[in-house]
């Protein structure tokens, strides 16, 4: 384990087992449907790449990058699209893949923005949910784990761009923030 990680919240094995379950459910729900999986950069990349390999129906991939104004650990709700989808989305069912839903501000903006483009449906799959922190009403259609109000890193989630490559999810030691 990395020396700056104080505690492992979810092991690599727990994450992979959950992704198999999510993939099976999503495969059933999207049978015969034109599915576009939209990963939200950068945090969702690791989760998305494991998840799509457990989805057994045809699908296409695309990505969006958004930046929310605020500090590194608090989002403000004002969202800017830094990278958009490559194609229009009429006739497609969109599945947004997120790393974590915290206040819900980013996701609410994204869902509303994508619905306005006229797809057949928009659903959300998140690896992690922190329901206690919600500021706006938004709920994932597929959720890996509900976690307590702690700042987590690993498996795509960063602190100042570090720790994304860890195969597990952990909580930083307090001293890691002061570096
Ligand atoms: P929201 O708009 O729901 O407050 O924030 C969503 C984004 O904030 C996530 O996609 C993620 O980038 C970041 N975020 C929220 N909570 C955490 C956390 O515990 N750890 C990390 N590394 N990022 C988080």
PDB file of C-alpha atoms and ligand atoms in Angstrom:
ATOM      1  CA  UNK A   1       0.000   0.000   0.000  1.00  0.00           C
ATOM      2  CA  UNK A   2       1.161   3.568  -0.714  1.00  0.00           C
ATOM      3  CA  UNK A   3       2.588   5.251   2.390  1.00  0.00           C
ATOM      4  CA  UNK A   4       0.199   8.210   2.108  1.00  0.00           C
ATOM      5  CA  UNK A   5      -2.942   6.058   2.157  1.00  0.00           C
ATOM      6  CA  UNK A   6      -4.295   5.821   5.692  1.00  0.00           C
ATOM      7  CA  UNK A   7      -6.982   3.238   5.048  1.00  0.00           C
ATOM      8  CA  UNK A   8      -8.248   1.075   2.200  1.00  0.00           C
ATOM      9  CA  UNK A   9     -11.988   1.568   1.775  1.00  0.00           C
ATOM     10  CA  UNK A  10     -12.525  -0.812  -1.133  1.00  0.00           C
ATOM     11  CA  UNK A  11     -10.060  -3.469  -2.286  1.00  0.00           C
ATOM     12  CA  UNK A  12      -9.335  -4.205  -5.946  1.00  0.00           C
ATOM     13  CA  UNK A  13     -11.171  -7.519  -5.555  1.00  0.00           C
ATOM     14  CA  UNK A  14     -14.298  -5.856  -4.124  1.00  0.00           C
ATOM     15  CA  UNK A  15     -14.315  -3.324  -6.951  1.00  0.00           C
ATOM     16  CA  UNK A  16     -13.912  -5.959  -9.658  1.00  0.00           C
ATOM     17  CA  UNK A  17     -16.664  -8.151  -8.201  1.00  0.00           C
ATOM     18  CA  UNK A  18     -19.048  -5.190  -8.129  1.00  0.00           C
ATOM     19  CA  UNK A  19     -18.198  -4.289 -11.732  1.00  0.00           C
ATOM     20  CA  UNK A  20     -19.121  -7.799 -12.856  1.00  0.00           C
ATOM     21  CA  UNK A  21     -22.542  -7.364 -11.201  1.00  0.00           C
ATOM     22  CA  UNK A  22     -23.064  -3.927 -12.711  1.00  0.00           C
ATOM     23  CA  UNK A  23     -22.037  -5.189 -16.151  1.00  0.00           C
ATOM     24  CA  UNK A  24     -24.497  -8.077 -15.981  1.00  0.00           C
ATOM     25  CA  UNK A  25     -27.395  -5.789 -15.011  1.00  0.00           C
ATOM     26  CA  UNK A  26     -26.528  -3.214 -17.676  1.00  0.00           C
ATOM     27  CA  UNK A  27     -26.201  -5.970 -20.315  1.00  0.00           C
ATOM     28  CA  UNK A  28     -29.748  -7.121 -19.539  1.00  0.00           C
ATOM     29  CA  UNK A  29     -31.208  -3.623 -19.506  1.00  0.00           C
ATOM     30  CA  UNK A  30     -29.723  -2.583 -22.857  1.00  0.00           C
ATOM     31  CA  UNK A  31     -30.426  -5.703 -24.913  1.00  0.00           C
ATOM     32  CA  UNK A  32     -31.398  -4.680 -28.442  1.00  0.00           C
ATOM     33  CA  UNK A  33     -30.770  -0.992 -27.705  1.00  0.00           C
ATOM     34  CA  UNK A  34     -28.334   1.377 -29.375  1.00  0.00           C
ATOM     35  CA  UNK A  35     -26.024   2.113 -26.427  1.00  0.00           C
ATOM     36  CA  UNK A  36     -23.509   4.946 -26.126  1.00  0.00           C
ATOM     37  CA  UNK A  37     -21.351   4.843 -22.999  1.00  0.00           C
ATOM     38  CA  UNK A  38     -20.088   8.314 -22.092  1.00  0.00           C
ATOM     39  CA  UNK A  39     -17.149   8.441 -19.700  1.00  0.00           C
ATOM     40  CA  UNK A  40     -16.481  11.596 -17.765  1.00  0.00           C
ATOM     41  CA  UNK A  41     -12.764  12.442 -17.898  1.00  0.00           C
ATOM     42  CA  UNK A  42     -10.557  11.883 -16.175  1.00  0.00           C
ATOM     43  CA  UNK A  43     -11.820  10.203 -13.019  1.00  0.00           C
ATOM     44  CA  UNK A  44     -14.126   7.673 -14.691  1.00  0.00           C
ATOM     45  CA  UNK A  45     -11.594   6.299 -17.178  1.00  0.00           C
ATOM     46  CA  UNK A  46     -10.355   3.353 -15.124  1.00  0.00           C
ATOM     47  CA  UNK A  47     -13.848   2.345 -14.010  1.00  0.00           C
ATOM     48  CA  UNK A  48     -15.238   2.744 -17.520  1.00  0.00           C
ATOM     49  CA  UNK A  49     -12.562   0.575 -19.109  1.00  0.00           C
ATOM     50  CA  UNK A  50     -13.232  -2.270 -16.676  1.00  0.00           C
ATOM     51  CA  UNK A  51     -17.020  -1.811 -16.822  1.00  0.00           C
ATOM     52  CA  UNK A  52     -17.410  -1.939 -20.610  1.00  0.00           C
ATOM     53  CA  UNK A  53     -15.524  -5.233 -20.722  1.00  0.00           C
ATOM     54  CA  UNK A  54     -18.297  -6.686 -18.536  1.00  0.00           C
ATOM     55  CA  UNK A  55     -21.080  -5.353 -20.780  1.00  0.00           C
ATOM     56  CA  UNK A  56     -22.085  -8.024 -23.252  1.00  0.00           C
ATOM     57  CA  UNK A  57     -24.179  -5.977 -25.676  1.00  0.00           C
ATOM     58  CA  UNK A  58     -22.845  -3.859 -28.561  1.00  0.00           C
ATOM     59  CA  UNK A  59     -21.919  -0.331 -27.550  1.00  0.00           C
ATOM     60  CA  UNK A  60     -20.002   2.753 -28.603  1.00  0.00           C
ATOM     61  CA  UNK A  61     -17.715   4.846 -26.397  1.00  0.00           C
ATOM     62  CA  UNK A  62     -17.327   8.567 -26.116  1.00  0.00           C
ATOM     63  CA  UNK A  63     -15.978  10.989 -23.527  1.00  0.00           C
ATOM     64  CA  UNK A  64     -16.755  14.338 -22.019  1.00  0.00           C
ATOM     65  CA  UNK A  65     -14.525  16.475 -19.865  1.00  0.00           C
ATOM     66  CA  UNK A  66     -16.024  19.051 -17.572  1.00  0.00           C
ATOM     67  CA  UNK A  67     -14.430  21.410 -15.189  1.00  0.00           C
ATOM     68  CA  UNK A  68     -16.261  22.712 -12.217  1.00  0.00           C
ATOM     69  CA  UNK A  69     -15.053  25.924 -10.723  1.00  0.00           C
ATOM     70  CA  UNK A  70     -13.979  25.526  -7.140  1.00  0.00           C
ATOM     71  CA  UNK A  71     -11.169  24.156  -5.032  1.00  0.00           C
ATOM     72  CA  UNK A  72      -9.689  20.700  -5.527  1.00  0.00           C
ATOM     73  CA  UNK A  73     -11.954  19.153  -2.909  1.00  0.00           C
ATOM     74  CA  UNK A  74     -15.178  21.210  -3.272  1.00  0.00           C
ATOM     75  CA  UNK A  75     -17.106  21.749  -6.500  1.00  0.00           C
ATOM     76  CA  UNK A  76     -19.043  24.958  -7.040  1.00  0.00           C
ATOM     77  CA  UNK A  77     -21.852  23.877  -9.354  1.00  0.00           C
ATOM     78  CA  UNK A  78     -20.726  26.081 -12.212  1.00  0.00           C
ATOM     79  CA  UNK A  79     -19.705  23.605 -14.870  1.00  0.00           C
ATOM     80  CA  UNK A  80     -17.862  24.183 -18.126  1.00  0.00           C
ATOM     81  CA  UNK A  81     -17.559  21.606 -20.929  1.00  0.00           C
ATOM     82  CA  UNK A  82     -13.876  21.222 -21.805  1.00  0.00           C
ATOM     83  CA  UNK A  83     -14.374  18.311 -24.210  1.00  0.00           C
ATOM     84  CA  UNK A  84     -17.661  17.412 -25.847  1.00  0.00           C
ATOM     85  CA  UNK A  85     -19.073  14.321 -27.571  1.00  0.00           C
ATOM     86  CA  UNK A  86     -17.960  13.650 -31.124  1.00  0.00           C
ATOM     87  CA  UNK A  87     -21.422  12.987 -32.570  1.00  0.00           C
ATOM     88  CA  UNK A  88     -25.050  13.893 -32.123  1.00  0.00           C
ATOM     89  CA  UNK A  89     -26.994  11.509 -29.921  1.00  0.00           C
ATOM     90  CA  UNK A  90     -30.480  11.214 -31.402  1.00  0.00           C
ATOM     91  CA  UNK A  91     -31.447   7.517 -31.716  1.00  0.00           C
ATOM     92  CA  UNK A  92     -29.027   6.520 -28.950  1.00  0.00           C
ATOM     93  CA  UNK A  93     -29.434   5.481 -25.327  1.00  0.00           C
ATOM     94  CA  UNK A  94     -26.787   7.288 -23.293  1.00  0.00           C
ATOM     95  CA  UNK A  95     -25.189   5.764 -20.221  1.00  0.00           C
ATOM     96  CA  UNK A  96     -23.052   8.311 -18.366  1.00  0.00           C
ATOM     97  CA  UNK A  97     -20.209   6.698 -16.430  1.00  0.00           C
ATOM     98  CA  UNK A  98     -18.974   8.691 -13.438  1.00  0.00           C
ATOM     99  CA  UNK A  99     -16.387   7.986 -10.778  1.00  0.00           C
ATOM    100  CA  UNK A 100     -18.278   9.504  -7.865  1.00  0.00           C
ATOM    101  CA  UNK A 101     -21.382  11.547  -7.143  1.00  0.00           C
ATOM    102  CA  UNK A 102     -20.748  13.957  -4.326  1.00  0.00           C
ATOM    103  CA  UNK A 103     -22.876  17.123  -4.238  1.00  0.00           C
ATOM    104  CA  UNK A 104     -24.489  16.001  -7.516  1.00  0.00           C
ATOM    105  CA  UNK A 105     -23.928  19.392  -9.124  1.00  0.00           C
ATOM    106  CA  UNK A 106     -21.708  18.114 -11.952  1.00  0.00           C
ATOM    107  CA  UNK A 107     -24.030  15.252 -12.775  1.00  0.00           C
ATOM    108  CA  UNK A 108     -27.204  17.314 -12.711  1.00  0.00           C
ATOM    109  CA  UNK A 109     -25.664  19.695 -15.214  1.00  0.00           C
ATOM    110  CA  UNK A 110     -24.478  16.849 -17.446  1.00  0.00           C
ATOM    111  CA  UNK A 111     -27.788  14.993 -17.439  1.00  0.00           C
ATOM    112  CA  UNK A 112     -29.745  18.127 -18.301  1.00  0.00           C
ATOM    113  CA  UNK A 113     -27.254  19.068 -21.007  1.00  0.00           C
ATOM    114  CA  UNK A 114     -27.453  15.626 -22.635  1.00  0.00           C
ATOM    115  CA  UNK A 115     -31.256  15.331 -22.385  1.00  0.00           C
ATOM    116  CA  UNK A 116     -31.514  18.642 -24.253  1.00  0.00           C
ATOM    117  CA  UNK A 117     -29.800  16.979 -27.250  1.00  0.00           C
ATOM    118  CA  UNK A 118     -32.727  14.602 -27.723  1.00  0.00           C
ATOM    119  CA  UNK A 119     -31.351  11.086 -27.106  1.00  0.00           C
ATOM    120  CA  UNK A 120     -33.686   8.127 -26.520  1.00  0.00           C
ATOM    121  CA  UNK A 121     -32.665   7.997 -22.837  1.00  0.00           C
ATOM    122  CA  UNK A 122     -30.019   9.176 -20.375  1.00  0.00           C
ATOM    123  CA  UNK A 123     -29.003   7.028 -17.423  1.00  0.00           C
ATOM    124  CA  UNK A 124     -26.131   7.204 -14.979  1.00  0.00           C
ATOM    125  CA  UNK A 125     -23.739   4.573 -13.671  1.00  0.00           C
ATOM    126  CA  UNK A 126     -21.398   5.647 -10.888  1.00  0.00           C
ATOM    127  CA  UNK A 127     -18.821   3.615  -9.047  1.00  0.00           C
ATOM    128  CA  UNK A 128     -19.209   5.590  -5.818  1.00  0.00           C
ATOM    129  CA  UNK A 129     -21.975   7.626  -4.269  1.00  0.00           C
ATOM    130  CA  UNK A 130     -21.754   9.941  -1.270  1.00  0.00           C
ATOM    131  CA  UNK A 131     -25.474  10.518  -0.671  1.00  0.00           C
ATOM    132  CA  UNK A 132     -24.926  12.459   2.558  1.00  0.00           C
ATOM    133  CA  UNK A 133     -23.259  15.279   0.614  1.00  0.00           C
ATOM    134  CA  UNK A 134     -25.997  15.862  -1.955  1.00  0.00           C
ATOM    135  CA  UNK A 135     -26.919  19.509  -2.694  1.00  0.00           C
ATOM    136  CA  UNK A 136     -29.258  18.832  -5.634  1.00  0.00           C
ATOM    137  CA  UNK A 137     -31.626  15.974  -6.307  1.00  0.00           C
ATOM    138  CA  UNK A 138     -29.933  13.476  -8.596  1.00  0.00           C
ATOM    139  CA  UNK A 139     -29.677   9.716  -8.174  1.00  0.00           C
ATOM    140  CA  UNK A 140     -27.658   7.138 -10.109  1.00  0.00           C
ATOM    141  CA  UNK A 141     -29.492   4.408 -12.015  1.00  0.00           C
ATOM    142  CA  UNK A 142     -26.580   2.072 -11.295  1.00  0.00           C
ATOM    143  CA  UNK A 143     -24.360   2.510  -8.234  1.00  0.00           C
ATOM    144  CA  UNK A 144     -21.344   0.474  -7.179  1.00  0.00           C
ATOM    145  CA  UNK A 145     -20.929   1.548  -3.564  1.00  0.00           C
ATOM    146  CA  UNK A 146     -22.426   4.153  -1.261  1.00  0.00           C
ATOM    147  CA  UNK A 147     -19.610   5.528   0.885  1.00  0.00           C
ATOM    148  CA  UNK A 148     -19.373   7.849   3.890  1.00  0.00           C
ATOM    149  CA  UNK A 149     -18.342  11.486   3.633  1.00  0.00           C
ATOM    150  CA  UNK A 150     -14.604  11.016   3.236  1.00  0.00           C
ATOM    151  CA  UNK A 151     -12.332  12.239   0.447  1.00  0.00           C
ATOM    152  CA  UNK A 152     -11.210   9.130  -1.419  1.00  0.00           C
ATOM    153  CA  UNK A 153      -8.505   8.487  -3.988  1.00  0.00           C
ATOM    154  CA  UNK A 154      -7.475   5.639  -6.274  1.00  0.00           C
ATOM    155  CA  UNK A 155      -9.053   3.693  -9.112  1.00  0.00           C
ATOM    156  CA  UNK A 156      -9.307   6.863 -11.219  1.00  0.00           C
ATOM    157  CA  UNK A 157      -9.877   9.341  -8.410  1.00  0.00           C
ATOM    158  CA  UNK A 158      -7.090  11.813  -7.748  1.00  0.00           C
ATOM    159  CA  UNK A 159      -5.745  14.317  -5.316  1.00  0.00           C
ATOM    160  CA  UNK A 160      -3.877  16.956  -7.375  1.00  0.00           C
ATOM    161  CA  UNK A 161      -3.611  14.406 -10.227  1.00  0.00           C
ATOM    162  CA  UNK A 162      -1.969  11.786  -8.021  1.00  0.00           C
ATOM    163  CA  UNK A 163      -3.223   8.322  -6.984  1.00  0.00           C
ATOM    164  CA  UNK A 164      -5.444   7.666 -10.038  1.00  0.00           C
ATOM    165  CA  UNK A 165      -3.496   4.509 -10.897  1.00  0.00           C
ATOM    166  CA  UNK A 166      -4.093   2.678  -7.612  1.00  0.00           C
ATOM    167  CA  UNK A 167      -6.182  -0.481  -8.159  1.00  0.00           C
ATOM    168  CA  UNK A 168      -8.050   0.083  -4.878  1.00  0.00           C
ATOM    169  CA  UNK A 169      -9.871   3.024  -3.260  1.00  0.00           C
ATOM    170  CA  UNK A 170      -8.451   4.548  -0.122  1.00  0.00           C
ATOM    171  CA  UNK A 171      -8.530   7.507   2.189  1.00  0.00           C
ATOM    172  CA  UNK A 172      -5.478   9.757   2.398  1.00  0.00           C
ATOM    173  CA  UNK A 173      -3.604  10.357   5.617  1.00  0.00           C
ATOM    174  CA  UNK A 174      -4.130  13.950   6.769  1.00  0.00           C
ATOM    175  CA  UNK A 175      -0.443  14.817   6.163  1.00  0.00           C
ATOM    176  CA  UNK A 176      -0.820  14.009   2.427  1.00  0.00           C
ATOM    177  CA  UNK A 177      -2.961  17.144   2.009  1.00  0.00           C
ATOM    178  CA  UNK A 178      -0.272  19.459   3.286  1.00  0.00           C
ATOM    179  CA  UNK A 179       2.316  18.448   0.649  1.00  0.00           C
TER     180      UNK A 179
HETATM  181  P1  LIG B   1     -20.051  16.783  -7.480  1.00  0.00           P
HETATM  182  O1  LIG B   1     -20.368  17.754  -8.576  1.00  0.00           O
HETATM  183  O2  LIG B   1     -20.991  15.612  -7.401  1.00  0.00           O
HETATM  184  O3  LIG B   1     -19.907  17.467  -6.151  1.00  0.00           O
HETATM  185  O4  LIG B   1     -18.586  16.291  -7.731  1.00  0.00           O
HETATM  186  C1  LIG B   1     -18.257  15.327  -8.610  1.00  0.00           C
HETATM  187  C2  LIG B   1     -16.760  15.336  -8.864  1.00  0.00           C
HETATM  188  O5  LIG B   1     -16.013  15.819  -7.730  1.00  0.00           O
HETATM  189  C3  LIG B   1     -16.279  13.926  -9.086  1.00  0.00           C
HETATM  190  O6  LIG B   1     -16.424  13.537 -10.449  1.00  0.00           O
HETATM  191  C4  LIG B   1     -14.849  14.006  -8.611  1.00  0.00           C
HETATM  192  O7  LIG B   1     -14.017  14.461  -9.651  1.00  0.00           O
HETATM  193  C5  LIG B   1     -14.863  15.042  -7.500  1.00  0.00           C
HETATM  194  N1  LIG B   1     -14.969  14.378  -6.182  1.00  0.00           N
HETATM  195  C6  LIG B   1     -16.027  14.362  -5.356  1.00  0.00           C
HETATM  196  N2  LIG B   1     -15.773  13.656  -4.246  1.00  0.00           N
HETATM  197  C7  LIG B   1     -14.505  13.196  -4.376  1.00  0.00           C
HETATM  198  C8  LIG B   1     -13.657  12.371  -3.560  1.00  0.00           C
HETATM  199  O8  LIG B   1     -13.992  11.879  -2.473  1.00  0.00           O
HETATM  200  N3  LIG B   1     -12.409  12.118  -4.046  1.00  0.00           N
HETATM  201  C9  LIG B   1     -11.970  12.604  -5.245  1.00  0.00           C
HETATM  202  N4  LIG B   1     -10.729  12.290  -5.606  1.00  0.00           N
HETATM  203  N5  LIG B   1     -12.740  13.374  -6.042  1.00  0.00           N
HETATM  204  C10 LIG B   1     -14.003  13.664  -5.613  1.00  0.00           C
END
